[in-house]
């Protein structure tokens, strides 16, 4: 049984941008996010009513402060370069009591339940107009999802403090956007490769050797992803349009040396 009597958040964002039509287009801004959550989770998954765990989070507060900027400049008649950078600082604070199936309780409060994450991400994109209707591009982009801290059941059945580091991503993409037949046919395609560090997966059974009392937890592991996508749109009439989207993705877990493990 999950009860969430309190879950509120607020966001604020401020942006300044260049005038439309400027040769150098740019924007700068700041962002603020605040979330406060409290809940209780009494887990009775077995018909006997046996309690797997009892978690009471009196308060989980997440605050993020960010600053960002981005600019695009035509480096030649048919070439454009875009660059961007973003800084994020996130504070996660947890006040929690967690009781495992063994009856042992782990408490998180004060500085023991606080984690701070600071990250700098960026993007770079190069575009080339082959013709007025055909464009090629290449980009590299990074992203981040802040980590977390919580109490959970460990492999021995007793509760432990589970700390998740920030989930980071670096993505590479090459693609093309095109229009044909007097702009009635649009064909876009891309290939991409992405590398995750600390990809978070929830609900993983970390005690498969004990099928009668499994223990599920969130784990973090490096992941690599590659794929391709194709989008085709055709304007049949001034009021009708038909489209087809195709995509292929392959992803796998790797170890710290990049060797595929799953």
mmCIF file of C-alpha atoms in Angstrom, residues 36-237:
data_model
loop_
_atom_site.group_PDB
_atom_site.id
_atom_site.type_symbol
_atom_site.label_atom_id
_atom_site.label_comp_id
_atom_site.label_asym_id
_atom_site.label_seq_id
_atom_site.Cartn_x
_atom_site.Cartn_y
_atom_site.Cartn_z
ATOM 1 C CA UNK A 36 8.898 18.195 -1.596
ATOM 2 C CA UNK A 37 7.539 14.680 -1.168
ATOM 3 C CA UNK A 38 6.356 12.484 1.699
ATOM 4 C CA UNK A 39 4.962 8.958 1.437
ATOM 5 C CA UNK A 40 4.635 5.557 3.085
ATOM 6 C CA UNK A 41 5.019 2.197 1.340
ATOM 7 C CA UNK A 42 3.885 -0.953 3.188
ATOM 8 C CA UNK A 43 4.693 -3.821 0.813
ATOM 9 C CA UNK A 44 2.704 -7.073 1.197
ATOM 10 C CA UNK A 45 3.373 -9.021 -1.972
ATOM 11 C CA UNK A 46 2.685 -12.504 -0.641
ATOM 12 C CA UNK A 47 -0.777 -14.083 -0.047
ATOM 13 C CA UNK A 48 0.260 -14.804 3.530
ATOM 14 C CA UNK A 49 0.465 -11.048 4.134
ATOM 15 C CA UNK A 50 4.174 -11.220 4.986
ATOM 16 C CA UNK A 51 5.700 -7.749 4.969
ATOM 17 C CA UNK A 52 8.665 -7.487 2.614
ATOM 18 C CA UNK A 53 9.490 -3.977 3.754
ATOM 19 C CA UNK A 54 7.940 -0.938 5.372
ATOM 20 C CA UNK A 55 9.215 2.434 4.178
ATOM 21 C CA UNK A 56 8.124 5.786 5.593
ATOM 22 C CA UNK A 57 9.583 8.898 4.002
ATOM 23 C CA UNK A 58 8.635 11.878 6.126
ATOM 24 C CA UNK A 59 10.263 14.293 3.700
ATOM 25 C CA UNK A 60 12.270 14.148 0.512
ATOM 26 C CA UNK A 61 13.338 17.578 -0.699
ATOM 27 C CA UNK A 62 15.029 18.142 -4.059
ATOM 28 C CA UNK A 63 16.339 21.536 -5.139
ATOM 29 C CA UNK A 64 18.088 22.365 -8.418
ATOM 30 C CA UNK A 65 19.742 25.604 -9.544
ATOM 31 C CA UNK A 66 20.833 25.902 -13.182
ATOM 32 C CA UNK A 67 22.370 28.427 -15.557
ATOM 33 C CA UNK A 68 22.612 27.910 -19.317
ATOM 34 C CA UNK A 69 23.569 29.605 -22.580
ATOM 35 C CA UNK A 70 23.465 28.739 -26.288
ATOM 36 C CA UNK A 71 24.506 30.494 -29.491
ATOM 37 C CA UNK A 72 24.386 29.824 -33.247
ATOM 38 C CA UNK A 73 26.634 31.557 -35.763
ATOM 39 C CA UNK A 74 26.985 31.153 -39.572
ATOM 40 C CA UNK A 75 30.686 30.438 -40.026
ATOM 41 C CA UNK A 76 30.237 30.480 -43.850
ATOM 42 C CA UNK A 77 27.425 30.970 -46.370
ATOM 43 C CA UNK A 78 26.115 27.416 -45.968
ATOM 44 C CA UNK A 79 27.637 26.404 -42.617
ATOM 45 C CA UNK A 80 26.290 27.043 -39.107
ATOM 46 C CA UNK A 81 27.855 26.220 -35.761
ATOM 47 C CA UNK A 82 25.870 25.909 -32.530
ATOM 48 C CA UNK A 83 27.378 25.661 -29.066
ATOM 49 C CA UNK A 84 25.784 25.493 -25.659
ATOM 50 C CA UNK A 85 26.721 24.950 -22.024
ATOM 51 C CA UNK A 86 24.711 24.334 -18.849
ATOM 52 C CA UNK A 87 25.621 24.142 -15.155
ATOM 53 C CA UNK A 88 23.379 22.331 -12.650
ATOM 54 C CA UNK A 89 23.630 22.029 -8.871
ATOM 55 C CA UNK A 90 21.171 19.679 -7.165
ATOM 56 C CA UNK A 91 20.652 18.972 -3.468
ATOM 57 C CA UNK A 92 18.696 15.881 -2.417
ATOM 58 C CA UNK A 93 17.698 15.564 1.238
ATOM 59 C CA UNK A 94 15.893 12.503 2.653
ATOM 60 C CA UNK A 95 14.297 11.894 6.065
ATOM 61 C CA UNK A 96 13.311 8.211 6.001
ATOM 62 C CA UNK A 97 12.790 5.092 8.120
ATOM 63 C CA UNK A 98 13.057 1.750 6.304
ATOM 64 C CA UNK A 99 12.279 -1.623 7.909
ATOM 65 C CA UNK A 100 13.283 -4.731 5.978
ATOM 66 C CA UNK A 101 11.848 -8.265 6.074
ATOM 67 C CA UNK A 102 14.280 -9.084 8.912
ATOM 68 C CA UNK A 103 12.642 -6.467 11.139
ATOM 69 C CA UNK A 104 15.762 -4.268 11.200
ATOM 70 C CA UNK A 105 15.198 -0.533 10.656
ATOM 71 C CA UNK A 106 17.559 1.827 8.834
ATOM 72 C CA UNK A 107 17.044 5.549 9.351
ATOM 73 C CA UNK A 108 18.217 8.346 7.087
ATOM 74 C CA UNK A 109 18.152 11.906 8.375
ATOM 75 C CA UNK A 110 20.318 14.988 8.790
ATOM 76 C CA UNK A 111 23.513 15.163 6.739
ATOM 77 C CA UNK A 112 23.513 11.362 6.367
ATOM 78 C CA UNK A 113 20.459 11.745 4.118
ATOM 79 C CA UNK A 114 21.862 14.607 2.015
ATOM 80 C CA UNK A 115 23.640 14.288 -1.322
ATOM 81 C CA UNK A 116 24.805 17.102 -3.606
ATOM 82 C CA UNK A 117 25.462 16.861 -7.333
ATOM 83 C CA UNK A 118 27.140 19.460 -9.553
ATOM 84 C CA UNK A 119 27.461 18.913 -13.285
ATOM 85 C CA UNK A 120 28.529 20.823 -16.396
ATOM 86 C CA UNK A 121 27.015 19.691 -19.695
ATOM 87 C CA UNK A 122 27.454 20.953 -23.254
ATOM 88 C CA UNK A 123 26.307 20.604 -26.850
ATOM 89 C CA UNK A 124 27.992 21.238 -30.201
ATOM 90 C CA UNK A 125 26.274 21.011 -33.589
ATOM 91 C CA UNK A 126 27.535 21.683 -37.121
ATOM 92 C CA UNK A 127 25.042 22.148 -39.976
ATOM 93 C CA UNK A 128 25.693 22.359 -43.732
ATOM 94 C CA UNK A 129 23.140 23.364 -46.370
ATOM 95 C CA UNK A 130 23.952 21.238 -49.412
ATOM 96 C CA UNK A 131 21.086 22.981 -51.219
ATOM 97 C CA UNK A 132 18.169 25.111 -50.095
ATOM 98 C CA UNK A 133 16.194 21.869 -49.485
ATOM 99 C CA UNK A 134 18.931 19.520 -48.233
ATOM 100 C CA UNK A 135 20.823 19.832 -44.972
ATOM 101 C CA UNK A 136 23.457 17.676 -43.266
ATOM 102 C CA UNK A 137 24.329 17.893 -39.578
ATOM 103 C CA UNK A 138 26.542 16.335 -36.928
ATOM 104 C CA UNK A 139 26.227 16.853 -33.189
ATOM 105 C CA UNK A 140 27.570 15.813 -29.815
ATOM 106 C CA UNK A 141 25.420 16.400 -26.747
ATOM 107 C CA UNK A 142 25.816 15.607 -23.074
ATOM 108 C CA UNK A 143 23.144 15.321 -20.408
ATOM 109 C CA UNK A 144 22.781 14.478 -16.735
ATOM 110 C CA UNK A 145 20.184 13.175 -14.289
ATOM 111 C CA UNK A 146 21.069 13.814 -10.621
ATOM 112 C CA UNK A 147 21.684 10.870 -8.331
ATOM 113 C CA UNK A 148 19.779 9.923 -5.199
ATOM 114 C CA UNK A 149 20.072 8.371 -1.755
ATOM 115 C CA UNK A 150 17.586 6.040 -0.071
ATOM 116 C CA UNK A 151 17.350 3.125 2.342
ATOM 117 C CA UNK A 152 16.642 -0.271 0.781
ATOM 118 C CA UNK A 153 17.008 -4.001 1.389
ATOM 119 C CA UNK A 154 20.516 -5.383 0.864
ATOM 120 C CA UNK A 155 21.629 -8.787 -0.339
ATOM 121 C CA UNK A 156 21.614 -10.155 3.226
ATOM 122 C CA UNK A 157 18.005 -9.089 3.786
ATOM 123 C CA UNK A 158 19.006 -6.295 6.170
ATOM 124 C CA UNK A 159 18.497 -2.652 5.174
ATOM 125 C CA UNK A 160 21.346 -0.625 3.688
ATOM 126 C CA UNK A 161 21.844 2.943 2.516
ATOM 127 C CA UNK A 162 21.700 2.904 -1.276
ATOM 128 C CA UNK A 163 23.503 5.780 -2.968
ATOM 129 C CA UNK A 164 23.105 6.373 -6.698
ATOM 130 C CA UNK A 165 25.602 8.579 -8.462
ATOM 131 C CA UNK A 166 24.506 11.006 -11.163
ATOM 132 C CA UNK A 167 23.459 9.419 -14.453
ATOM 133 C CA UNK A 168 25.414 11.011 -17.313
ATOM 134 C CA UNK A 169 25.033 10.696 -21.081
ATOM 135 C CA UNK A 170 27.148 11.542 -24.127
ATOM 136 C CA UNK A 171 25.308 11.268 -27.449
ATOM 137 C CA UNK A 172 26.713 11.477 -30.989
ATOM 138 C CA UNK A 173 24.452 11.917 -34.021
ATOM 139 C CA UNK A 174 24.851 12.356 -37.786
ATOM 140 C CA UNK A 175 21.837 13.020 -39.952
ATOM 141 C CA UNK A 176 20.187 14.718 -42.871
ATOM 142 C CA UNK A 177 16.943 16.678 -43.402
ATOM 143 C CA UNK A 178 15.568 16.952 -46.944
ATOM 144 C CA UNK A 179 12.609 18.221 -48.976
ATOM 145 C CA UNK A 180 11.768 17.083 -52.511
ATOM 146 C CA UNK A 181 9.007 17.472 -55.124
ATOM 147 C CA UNK A 182 8.370 21.163 -54.471
ATOM 148 C CA UNK A 183 8.569 20.595 -50.701
ATOM 149 C CA UNK A 184 5.729 18.058 -50.683
ATOM 150 C CA UNK A 185 8.034 15.155 -49.742
ATOM 151 C CA UNK A 186 10.126 15.351 -46.569
ATOM 152 C CA UNK A 187 12.754 12.704 -45.789
ATOM 153 C CA UNK A 188 14.799 12.864 -42.570
ATOM 154 C CA UNK A 189 17.300 10.281 -41.376
ATOM 155 C CA UNK A 190 19.931 9.883 -38.660
ATOM 156 C CA UNK A 191 22.329 7.437 -37.044
ATOM 157 C CA UNK A 192 23.334 7.810 -33.408
ATOM 158 C CA UNK A 193 25.482 6.402 -30.638
ATOM 159 C CA UNK A 194 25.014 7.127 -26.942
ATOM 160 C CA UNK A 195 27.098 6.252 -23.913
ATOM 161 C CA UNK A 196 25.571 6.223 -20.431
ATOM 162 C CA UNK A 197 27.552 6.278 -17.209
ATOM 163 C CA UNK A 198 25.578 5.025 -14.220
ATOM 164 C CA UNK A 199 22.387 4.113 -16.086
ATOM 165 C CA UNK A 200 19.767 3.509 -13.373
ATOM 166 C CA UNK A 201 17.535 0.425 -13.586
ATOM 167 C CA UNK A 202 14.871 -0.234 -10.942
ATOM 168 C CA UNK A 203 13.277 -3.515 -9.874
ATOM 169 C CA UNK A 204 16.337 -5.734 -10.354
ATOM 170 C CA UNK A 205 16.381 -8.987 -8.343
ATOM 171 C CA UNK A 206 19.739 -8.888 -6.546
ATOM 172 C CA UNK A 207 19.171 -12.226 -4.747
ATOM 173 C CA UNK A 208 18.262 -14.693 -7.544
ATOM 174 C CA UNK A 209 19.687 -17.527 -5.430
ATOM 175 C CA UNK A 210 16.701 -17.150 -3.082
ATOM 176 C CA UNK A 211 13.528 -17.475 -5.231
ATOM 177 C CA UNK A 212 11.186 -17.615 -2.217
ATOM 178 C CA UNK A 213 12.272 -14.220 -0.837
ATOM 179 C CA UNK A 214 13.618 -12.131 -3.723
ATOM 180 C CA UNK A 215 15.181 -8.759 -3.048
ATOM 181 C CA UNK A 216 14.622 -6.011 -5.597
ATOM 182 C CA UNK A 217 16.751 -2.905 -5.803
ATOM 183 C CA UNK A 218 17.835 -0.120 -8.148
ATOM 184 C CA UNK A 219 21.253 -0.609 -9.707
ATOM 185 C CA UNK A 220 23.484 1.639 -11.812
ATOM 186 C CA UNK A 221 25.633 0.344 -14.677
ATOM 187 C CA UNK A 222 27.321 1.727 -17.816
ATOM 188 C CA UNK A 223 25.187 1.306 -20.948
ATOM 189 C CA UNK A 224 25.893 1.858 -24.643
ATOM 190 C CA UNK A 225 23.209 2.474 -27.260
ATOM 191 C CA UNK A 226 23.329 2.776 -31.038
ATOM 192 C CA UNK A 227 20.644 2.974 -33.681
ATOM 193 C CA UNK A 228 19.160 4.656 -36.700
ATOM 194 C CA UNK A 229 15.874 6.311 -37.585
ATOM 195 C CA UNK A 230 14.039 7.349 -40.745
ATOM 196 C CA UNK A 231 11.075 9.714 -41.123
ATOM 197 C CA UNK A 232 9.120 10.169 -44.371
ATOM 198 C CA UNK A 233 6.240 12.661 -44.771
ATOM 199 C CA UNK A 234 4.281 13.294 -47.949
ATOM 200 C CA UNK A 235 1.742 16.075 -48.521
ATOM 201 C CA UNK A 236 -0.982 14.396 -50.583
ATOM 202 C CA UNK A 237 -3.187 17.482 -50.782
#
